[in-house]
């Protein structure tokens, strides 16, 4: 039986789709860790990036934070968090949050900075107060780049959550790590396929959200707005 | 057990361990640099010709960016794991995903650099009688170098971080120190491995920025 056949058999075996080590449980664990970390990171990063971008302050900091973030080894950060905080979800979520913050700060800063100054001026001329100007003029125009940052962070969080298995966490990484440990490479490959599909699905579904959030006026403009986040890969 | 109690016993750095394990740490550092260098060198060797071709043929550009874009989205541990049955535990398995990630970063930057060469410059080069190969090597690529160097810095820093994960598929490198600290619940190798990884990334970034200054003094690194 070829290796690929064995992997196929793994997937169609009902035993792998139930119980504490079944795919649904592991998938939910993985999504739970990822979503929680991404939400916390977004709550921290987006307001900071948006405020700095609106006022155009601390630009060097806002831009360099993702360069610095790229230099952090996700595996090391995760293990350090485990040694400090012990077993459980907390160390994983803290490490994932730390890795997810930088691209979102940088992108939301750049997004607000790239709003055409003429449009800001027009908004002020039309009598918008500052808060309304940010919420109703600048933010909608900044959506493509902000969402590009969220996408980048989300994909990295899903990727790094795979490493949670190393520090006795759950998630789809369990199949990969346990498979390597017991030299059952069919399990490893099955886990790898699931993780790869989840990362691609995360990227695609957030691309869909991005499309929905972009105001219709901008879509009609078909402006060549730069929608690509700074290249960021840590896992 | 990790956690509060354990912290009181085990200091973050045990200098005695460190002083007796200098060769061990240096070996890990050397392995880390070697794997990074291989992944970057092969990545560059693929990306520059591929970027030039993709710059000239639109369908190829979409194909290359689409394929490597999807590849880049896939987590490194998943790719390592998928390759194990075919290339087994070791260097090849570690290098292939790293090279693929670097190709995406570098090709994208080669394209940005080549796209930004002004039309007037190309016309002037044609008017001066450059043939297309000479124009490519003596006009277009030199003008694209700042963007290529920028990509090289991003690729190198990213690679240095991801190489730590190769420890999980039995490779050495600084990640093996992190893994050691994790398995033995002993902080020193963990802290040394993580700190050296960050330091190596920052040093490599500075070194490439310095190399750029020497190679193309007219374009300052950002």
Coordinates of C-alpha atoms in Angstrom, one line a residue:
Chain A
X1 CA 0.0 0.0 0.0
X2 CA 1.5 3.3 -1.0
X3 CA 2.0 6.1 1.4
X4 CA -0.7 8.3 -0.1
X5 CA -3.2 5.4 0.2
X6 CA -2.4 5.1 3.9
X7 CA -3.0 8.8 4.3
X8 CA -6.3 8.5 2.5
X9 CA -7.3 5.6 4.7
X10 CA -6.4 7.7 7.8
X11 CA -8.9 10.3 6.6
X12 CA -11.7 7.9 5.9
X13 CA -11.3 6.0 9.1
X14 CA -14.3 7.0 11.3
X15 CA -12.1 6.5 14.4
X16 CA -10.2 9.6 13.5
X17 CA -13.3 11.8 13.5
X18 CA -14.5 11.3 17.1
X19 CA -13.3 11.5 20.6
X20 CA -10.7 13.7 22.3
X21 CA -8.1 13.1 19.6
X22 CA -10.6 13.3 16.7
X23 CA -10.3 15.8 14.0
X24 CA -13.4 17.9 15.1
X25 CA -12.0 18.3 18.6
X26 CA -8.5 19.2 17.5
X27 CA -9.9 21.6 14.9
X28 CA -12.1 23.4 17.4
X29 CA -9.1 23.6 19.8
X30 CA -7.0 25.0 17.0
X31 CA -9.6 27.6 16.0
X32 CA -10.3 28.5 19.6
X33 CA -6.7 29.3 20.4
X34 CA -6.3 31.2 17.1
X35 CA -9.5 33.2 17.3
X36 CA -8.9 34.2 20.9
X37 CA -5.4 35.3 20.2
X38 CA -6.3 37.2 17.1
X39 CA -9.2 39.0 18.8
X40 CA -7.0 40.1 21.7
X41 CA -4.2 41.2 19.3
X42 CA -6.7 43.1 17.2
X43 CA -8.1 44.9 20.2
X44 CA -4.6 46.1 21.1
X45 CA -3.1 46.6 17.7
X46 CA -5.8 48.2 15.6
X47 CA -6.7 51.2 17.9
X48 CA -2.9 51.9 18.4
X49 CA -2.2 51.8 14.6
X50 CA -5.3 53.8 13.8
X51 CA -4.6 56.6 16.3
X52 CA -0.9 56.8 15.4
X53 CA -1.9 56.8 11.7
X54 CA -4.5 59.5 12.1
X55 CA -2.2 61.8 13.8
X56 CA 0.9 60.7 11.9
X57 CA 2.9 60.3 15.0
X58 CA 5.6 57.7 15.9
X59 CA 5.7 56.5 12.3
X60 CA 9.2 55.0 12.7
X61 CA 7.9 53.0 15.6
X62 CA 4.7 51.9 13.9
X63 CA 6.6 50.7 10.8
X64 CA 9.6 49.2 12.5
X65 CA 7.5 47.1 14.9
X66 CA 6.8 44.6 12.2
X67 CA 10.5 44.4 11.3
X68 CA 11.2 43.7 14.9
X69 CA 8.3 41.2 15.1
X70 CA 9.7 39.3 12.2
X71 CA 13.0 38.7 14.1
X72 CA 11.2 37.0 17.0
X73 CA 11.4 33.2 16.7
X74 CA 7.8 32.0 17.3
X75 CA 9.0 28.6 18.6
X76 CA 11.3 30.3 21.2
X77 CA 8.6 32.8 22.3
X78 CA 6.1 30.0 22.7
X79 CA 8.4 27.9 24.9
X80 CA 9.5 30.9 27.0
X81 CA 5.8 31.7 27.6
X82 CA 5.3 28.0 28.6
X83 CA 8.2 28.1 31.1
X84 CA 6.9 31.4 32.6
X85 CA 3.2 30.6 32.8
X86 CA 3.1 26.8 32.9
X87 CA 0.5 24.5 31.3
X88 CA -2.7 25.6 29.7
X89 CA -4.0 27.9 27.0
X90 CA -2.7 31.1 28.6
X91 CA 1.0 30.8 27.5
X92 CA -0.1 29.9 24.0
X93 CA -2.5 32.7 23.7
X94 CA 0.0 35.2 25.1
X95 CA 2.7 34.1 22.6
X96 CA 0.3 34.1 19.6
X97 CA -1.0 37.5 20.6
X98 CA 2.5 38.9 20.8
X99 CA 3.2 37.6 17.3
X100 CA -0.1 38.9 15.8
X101 CA 0.2 42.5 17.0
X102 CA 3.1 43.9 14.9
X103 CA 1.7 43.4 11.3
X104 CA -1.7 44.8 12.4
X105 CA -0.1 47.9 14.0
X106 CA 2.0 48.6 10.9
X107 CA -0.7 48.0 8.4
X108 CA -3.4 50.1 10.1
X109 CA -0.8 52.9 10.6
X110 CA 0.1 52.9 6.9
X111 CA -3.6 52.5 5.9
X112 CA -4.6 55.7 7.8
X113 CA -1.5 57.6 6.5
X114 CA -2.4 56.7 2.9
X115 CA -5.8 58.4 3.0
X116 CA -5.6 61.2 0.4
X117 CA -5.0 64.5 2.3
X118 CA -7.5 66.2 -0.1
X119 CA -10.2 63.8 1.2
X120 CA -9.3 64.6 4.8
X121 CA -9.5 68.3 4.0
X122 CA -12.8 67.9 2.2
X123 CA -14.2 66.0 5.2
X124 CA -13.2 68.9 7.5
X125 CA -14.6 71.4 5.0
X126 CA -17.9 69.6 5.1
X127 CA -18.0 70.0 8.8
X128 CA -17.1 66.6 10.1
X129 CA -15.8 66.6 13.6
X130 CA -12.6 64.7 14.2
X131 CA -14.1 61.5 15.5
X132 CA -16.7 61.4 12.7
X133 CA -14.0 62.1 10.2
X134 CA -12.0 59.1 11.4
X135 CA -15.0 56.7 11.7
X136 CA -16.9 57.7 8.6
X137 CA -14.2 58.9 6.1
X138 CA -10.8 57.7 7.0
X139 CA -11.6 54.2 8.3
X140 CA -13.7 53.0 5.3
X141 CA -10.9 54.1 3.0
X142 CA -8.3 52.3 5.1
X143 CA -10.2 49.0 5.2
X144 CA -8.3 47.2 2.4
X145 CA -4.9 47.7 4.1
X146 CA -6.1 47.2 7.6
X147 CA -7.7 43.9 6.6
X148 CA -4.6 42.9 4.7
X149 CA -2.8 43.2 8.1
X150 CA -5.5 41.2 9.9
X151 CA -5.1 38.5 7.2
X152 CA -1.4 38.3 7.6
X153 CA -1.6 38.1 11.3
X154 CA -4.4 35.5 11.2
X155 CA -2.4 33.2 8.9
X156 CA 0.6 33.5 11.2
X157 CA -1.5 32.8 14.3
X158 CA -3.0 29.7 12.7
X159 CA 0.5 28.5 11.7
X160 CA 2.1 29.2 15.1
X161 CA -0.8 27.5 16.9
X162 CA 0.4 24.3 15.3
X163 CA 3.5 24.7 17.5
X164 CA 1.3 24.7 20.7
X165 CA 1.4 20.9 20.5
X166 CA 5.1 21.0 21.4
X167 CA 4.3 22.6 24.8
X168 CA 1.6 20.0 25.5
X169 CA -1.2 22.0 24.0
X170 CA -4.0 20.8 21.7
X171 CA -4.8 21.7 18.2
X172 CA -4.0 20.1 14.9
X173 CA -0.3 20.3 15.6
X174 CA -0.8 17.3 17.9
X175 CA -1.0 14.9 14.9
X176 CA 2.2 16.3 13.5
X177 CA 4.2 16.3 16.7
X178 CA 2.8 12.9 18.0
X179 CA 3.4 11.4 14.5
X180 CA 7.0 12.5 14.5
X181 CA 7.5 11.3 18.0
X182 CA 6.2 7.8 17.3
X183 CA 7.5 7.7 13.7
X184 CA 3.9 7.3 12.4
X185 CA 4.4 9.5 9.5
X186 CA 0.9 8.8 8.1
X187 CA -0.6 10.7 11.1
X188 CA 2.0 13.4 10.7
X189 CA 1.1 13.8 7.0
X190 CA -2.7 13.8 7.8
X191 CA -2.1 16.6 10.4
X192 CA 0.0 18.5 8.0
X193 CA -2.7 18.4 5.3
X194 CA -5.3 19.6 7.8
X195 CA -3.0 22.5 9.0
X196 CA -2.2 23.5 5.4
X197 CA -5.9 23.5 4.5
X198 CA -6.8 25.5 7.6
X199 CA -4.2 28.2 6.8
X200 CA -5.4 28.5 3.2
X201 CA -9.0 28.6 4.3
X202 CA -8.2 31.3 6.8
X203 CA -6.5 33.4 4.2
X204 CA -9.3 32.9 1.7
X205 CA -12.2 33.5 4.0
X206 CA -10.6 36.7 5.4
X207 CA -10.1 37.8 1.8
X208 CA -13.8 37.4 1.4
X209 CA -14.5 39.4 4.6
X210 CA -12.2 42.1 3.2
X211 CA -14.1 42.2 0.0
X212 CA -17.4 42.6 1.9
X213 CA -16.0 45.4 4.1
X214 CA -14.6 47.6 1.3
X215 CA -17.1 50.4 0.7
X216 CA -19.0 50.1 -2.6
X217 CA -17.7 53.5 -3.7
X218 CA -14.1 52.2 -3.5
X219 CA -14.9 49.1 -5.4
X220 CA -16.5 51.2 -8.1
X221 CA -13.4 53.4 -8.2
X222 CA -11.4 50.3 -8.8
X223 CA -8.5 52.2 -7.3
X224 CA -5.2 50.3 -7.4
X225 CA -5.2 50.6 -3.6
X226 CA -2.2 48.6 -2.2
X227 CA -4.0 45.8 -0.5
X228 CA -0.9 43.7 0.2
X229 CA 0.4 43.6 3.8
X230 CA 4.1 43.7 4.5
X231 CA 5.5 40.3 4.0
X232 CA 5.5 38.6 7.4
X233 CA 6.2 35.0 8.2
X234 CA 7.2 33.7 11.6
X235 CA 6.1 30.0 11.5
Chain B
X1 CA 7.2 21.2 36.5
X2 CA 7.3 24.6 34.8
X3 CA 5.6 27.5 36.5
X4 CA 6.0 29.7 39.5
X5 CA 7.7 27.3 41.9
X6 CA 10.2 26.1 39.4
X7 CA 11.2 29.6 38.5
X8 CA 12.6 30.2 42.0
X9 CA 14.9 27.2 41.6
X10 CA 16.1 27.6 38.0
X11 CA 17.6 30.9 37.1
X12 CA 17.1 32.2 33.5
X13 CA 20.8 31.9 32.8
X14 CA 23.0 29.4 34.5
X15 CA 26.5 30.8 33.8
X16 CA 28.3 27.7 34.8
X17 CA 26.4 25.6 32.2
X18 CA 27.0 28.3 29.6
X19 CA 30.7 28.5 30.3
X20 CA 31.1 24.7 29.9
X21 CA 28.9 24.5 26.8
X22 CA 30.3 27.2 24.6
X23 CA 31.3 24.7 21.8
X24 CA 27.8 23.2 22.0
X25 CA 26.2 26.6 21.5
X26 CA 28.6 27.6 18.8
X27 CA 27.8 24.3 16.9
X28 CA 24.1 25.2 17.0
X29 CA 24.8 28.7 15.8
X30 CA 27.0 27.4 12.9
X31 CA 24.3 24.9 11.9
X32 CA 21.7 27.7 12.0
X33 CA 23.8 30.0 9.8
X34 CA 24.5 27.2 7.3
X35 CA 20.9 26.2 6.8
X36 CA 19.9 29.9 6.5
X37 CA 22.7 30.6 4.0
X38 CA 21.7 27.6 1.9
X39 CA 18.1 28.6 1.8
X40 CA 18.9 32.2 0.9
X41 CA 21.5 31.3 -1.7
X42 CA 19.3 28.8 -3.5
X43 CA 16.3 31.1 -3.1
X44 CA 18.2 34.0 -4.8
X45 CA 19.6 31.7 -7.6
X46 CA 16.0 30.7 -8.4
X47 CA 14.3 34.1 -7.9
X48 CA 16.4 36.4 -10.0
X49 CA 16.0 34.5 -13.3
X50 CA 12.4 33.6 -12.4
X51 CA 11.6 37.2 -11.6
X52 CA 13.1 38.4 -14.9
X53 CA 11.1 35.9 -16.9
X54 CA 7.9 36.7 -14.9
X55 CA 8.6 40.4 -15.5
X56 CA 8.5 39.7 -19.3
X57 CA 5.6 37.3 -19.4
X58 CA 2.4 38.3 -17.7
X59 CA 0.8 34.8 -17.5
X60 CA 4.0 33.5 -15.9
X61 CA 3.9 36.3 -13.4
X62 CA 0.4 35.4 -12.3
X63 CA 1.3 31.7 -12.2
X64 CA 4.5 32.2 -10.1
X65 CA 2.9 34.7 -7.7
X66 CA -0.2 32.5 -7.3
X67 CA 1.7 29.3 -6.7
X68 CA 4.3 30.6 -4.3
X69 CA 1.7 32.8 -2.6
X70 CA -0.3 29.7 -1.7
X71 CA 3.0 27.9 -0.7
X72 CA 3.9 30.8 1.5
X73 CA 0.5 30.6 3.3
X74 CA 1.2 27.0 4.4
X75 CA 2.8 26.8 7.8
X76 CA 6.4 25.6 7.8
X77 CA 5.8 22.7 10.3
X78 CA 3.1 21.4 7.9
X79 CA 5.4 21.4 5.0
X80 CA 8.3 19.8 6.9
X81 CA 5.9 17.1 8.0
X82 CA 4.6 16.5 4.5
X83 CA 8.1 16.1 3.1
X84 CA 9.4 13.7 5.8
X85 CA 8.0 10.5 4.1
X86 CA 9.7 11.5 0.8
X87 CA 12.9 13.3 1.8
X88 CA 13.2 11.9 5.4
X89 CA 14.3 13.7 8.5
X90 CA 17.2 16.1 7.7
X91 CA 18.6 18.9 5.7
X92 CA 16.6 18.5 2.4
X93 CA 13.3 18.4 4.2
X94 CA 14.2 21.5 6.1
X95 CA 15.6 23.4 3.1
X96 CA 12.8 22.9 0.6
X97 CA 10.0 24.9 2.4
X98 CA 12.5 27.6 3.4
X99 CA 13.6 28.0 -0.2
X100 CA 10.0 28.2 -1.4
X101 CA 9.2 30.9 1.1
X102 CA 12.3 32.9 0.1
X103 CA 11.4 32.6 -3.6
X104 CA 8.0 34.3 -3.0
X105 CA 9.6 37.2 -1.0
X106 CA 12.5 37.6 -3.5
X107 CA 10.5 37.2 -6.8
X108 CA 8.0 39.8 -5.5
X109 CA 10.8 42.2 -4.9
X110 CA 12.6 41.5 -8.2
X111 CA 9.3 42.3 -9.9
X112 CA 8.8 45.5 -7.8
X113 CA 12.3 46.6 -8.8
X114 CA 12.0 45.8 -12.5
X115 CA 8.5 47.3 -12.7
X116 CA 9.8 50.6 -11.2
X117 CA 12.5 51.1 -13.9
X118 CA 11.2 54.2 -15.7
X119 CA 10.2 53.9 -19.3
X120 CA 12.4 56.8 -20.2
X121 CA 15.5 55.0 -18.9
X122 CA 14.6 51.9 -21.0
X123 CA 14.1 54.1 -24.1
X124 CA 17.4 55.9 -23.5
X125 CA 19.2 52.5 -23.1
X126 CA 17.6 51.3 -26.4
X127 CA 18.6 54.6 -28.1
X128 CA 22.2 54.1 -26.9
X129 CA 22.2 50.8 -28.7
X130 CA 22.0 48.3 -25.8
X131 CA 20.8 44.9 -26.8
X132 CA 18.2 43.3 -24.6
X133 CA 20.6 41.1 -22.6
X134 CA 23.0 44.0 -22.0
X135 CA 20.2 46.3 -21.1
X136 CA 18.9 43.7 -18.6
X137 CA 22.3 43.2 -16.9
X138 CA 23.6 46.8 -17.1
X139 CA 20.5 48.9 -16.7
X140 CA 17.5 47.1 -15.4
X141 CA 19.0 44.8 -12.8
X142 CA 21.3 47.5 -11.3
X143 CA 18.2 49.8 -11.0
X144 CA 16.2 46.9 -9.3
X145 CA 19.0 46.2 -6.8
X146 CA 17.6 48.4 -4.0
X147 CA 14.3 46.5 -4.1
X148 CA 16.1 43.1 -4.3
X149 CA 18.3 44.0 -1.3
X150 CA 15.1 45.0 0.6
X151 CA 13.7 41.6 -0.2
X152 CA 16.9 39.9 0.8
X153 CA 16.8 41.5 4.2
X154 CA 13.1 40.4 4.8
X155 CA 13.8 36.9 3.6
X156 CA 16.9 36.5 5.7
X157 CA 15.3 37.7 8.9
X158 CA 12.3 35.5 8.4
X159 CA 14.4 32.5 7.5
X160 CA 16.5 32.8 10.7
X161 CA 13.3 32.7 12.8
X162 CA 11.7 29.8 10.9
X163 CA 14.9 27.7 11.0
X164 CA 14.4 27.3 14.8
X165 CA 11.3 25.2 13.9
X166 CA 13.5 22.7 12.0
X167 CA 14.6 21.4 15.4
X168 CA 11.3 19.6 15.6
X169 CA 12.2 17.5 12.6
X170 CA 15.6 16.6 14.0
X171 CA 17.7 19.4 12.7
X172 CA 20.3 21.1 14.8
X173 CA 20.6 24.9 14.9
X174 CA 19.5 27.3 17.6
X175 CA 16.1 25.7 17.7
X176 CA 17.7 22.5 19.1
X177 CA 18.8 24.6 22.1
X178 CA 15.2 25.9 22.6
X179 CA 13.9 22.3 22.3
X180 CA 16.5 21.1 24.8
X181 CA 15.4 23.7 27.3
X182 CA 11.8 22.7 26.7
X183 CA 12.3 18.9 27.1
X184 CA 14.6 19.2 30.1
X185 CA 12.7 22.1 31.7
X186 CA 16.1 23.9 31.9
X187 CA 15.9 27.6 31.2
X188 CA 19.5 28.3 30.1
X189 CA 19.6 26.7 26.6
X190 CA 16.1 28.0 26.0
X191 CA 17.1 31.6 26.8
X192 CA 20.4 31.3 25.0
X193 CA 18.8 29.8 21.8
X194 CA 16.0 32.4 21.7
X195 CA 18.3 35.4 22.4
X196 CA 20.9 34.2 19.9
X197 CA 18.2 33.8 17.2
X198 CA 17.0 37.4 17.6
X199 CA 20.6 38.6 17.7
X200 CA 21.5 36.7 14.6
X201 CA 18.5 38.1 12.8
X202 CA 19.4 41.6 13.7
X203 CA 23.1 41.1 12.9
X204 CA 22.2 39.6 9.5
X205 CA 19.9 42.5 8.8
X206 CA 22.6 45.0 9.6
X207 CA 25.2 43.1 7.6
X208 CA 23.0 43.1 4.4
X209 CA 22.2 46.7 4.8
X210 CA 25.9 47.4 5.1
X211 CA 26.6 45.2 2.0
X212 CA 24.0 47.2 0.1
X213 CA 25.7 50.5 1.1
X214 CA 29.0 49.1 -0.4
X215 CA 27.4 47.5 -3.5
X216 CA 25.1 50.3 -4.5
X217 CA 26.2 53.5 -2.6
X218 CA 23.7 55.6 -4.6
X219 CA 20.7 53.9 -2.9
X220 CA 20.6 54.2 0.8
X221 CA 18.9 51.3 2.6
X222 CA 15.7 52.3 4.4

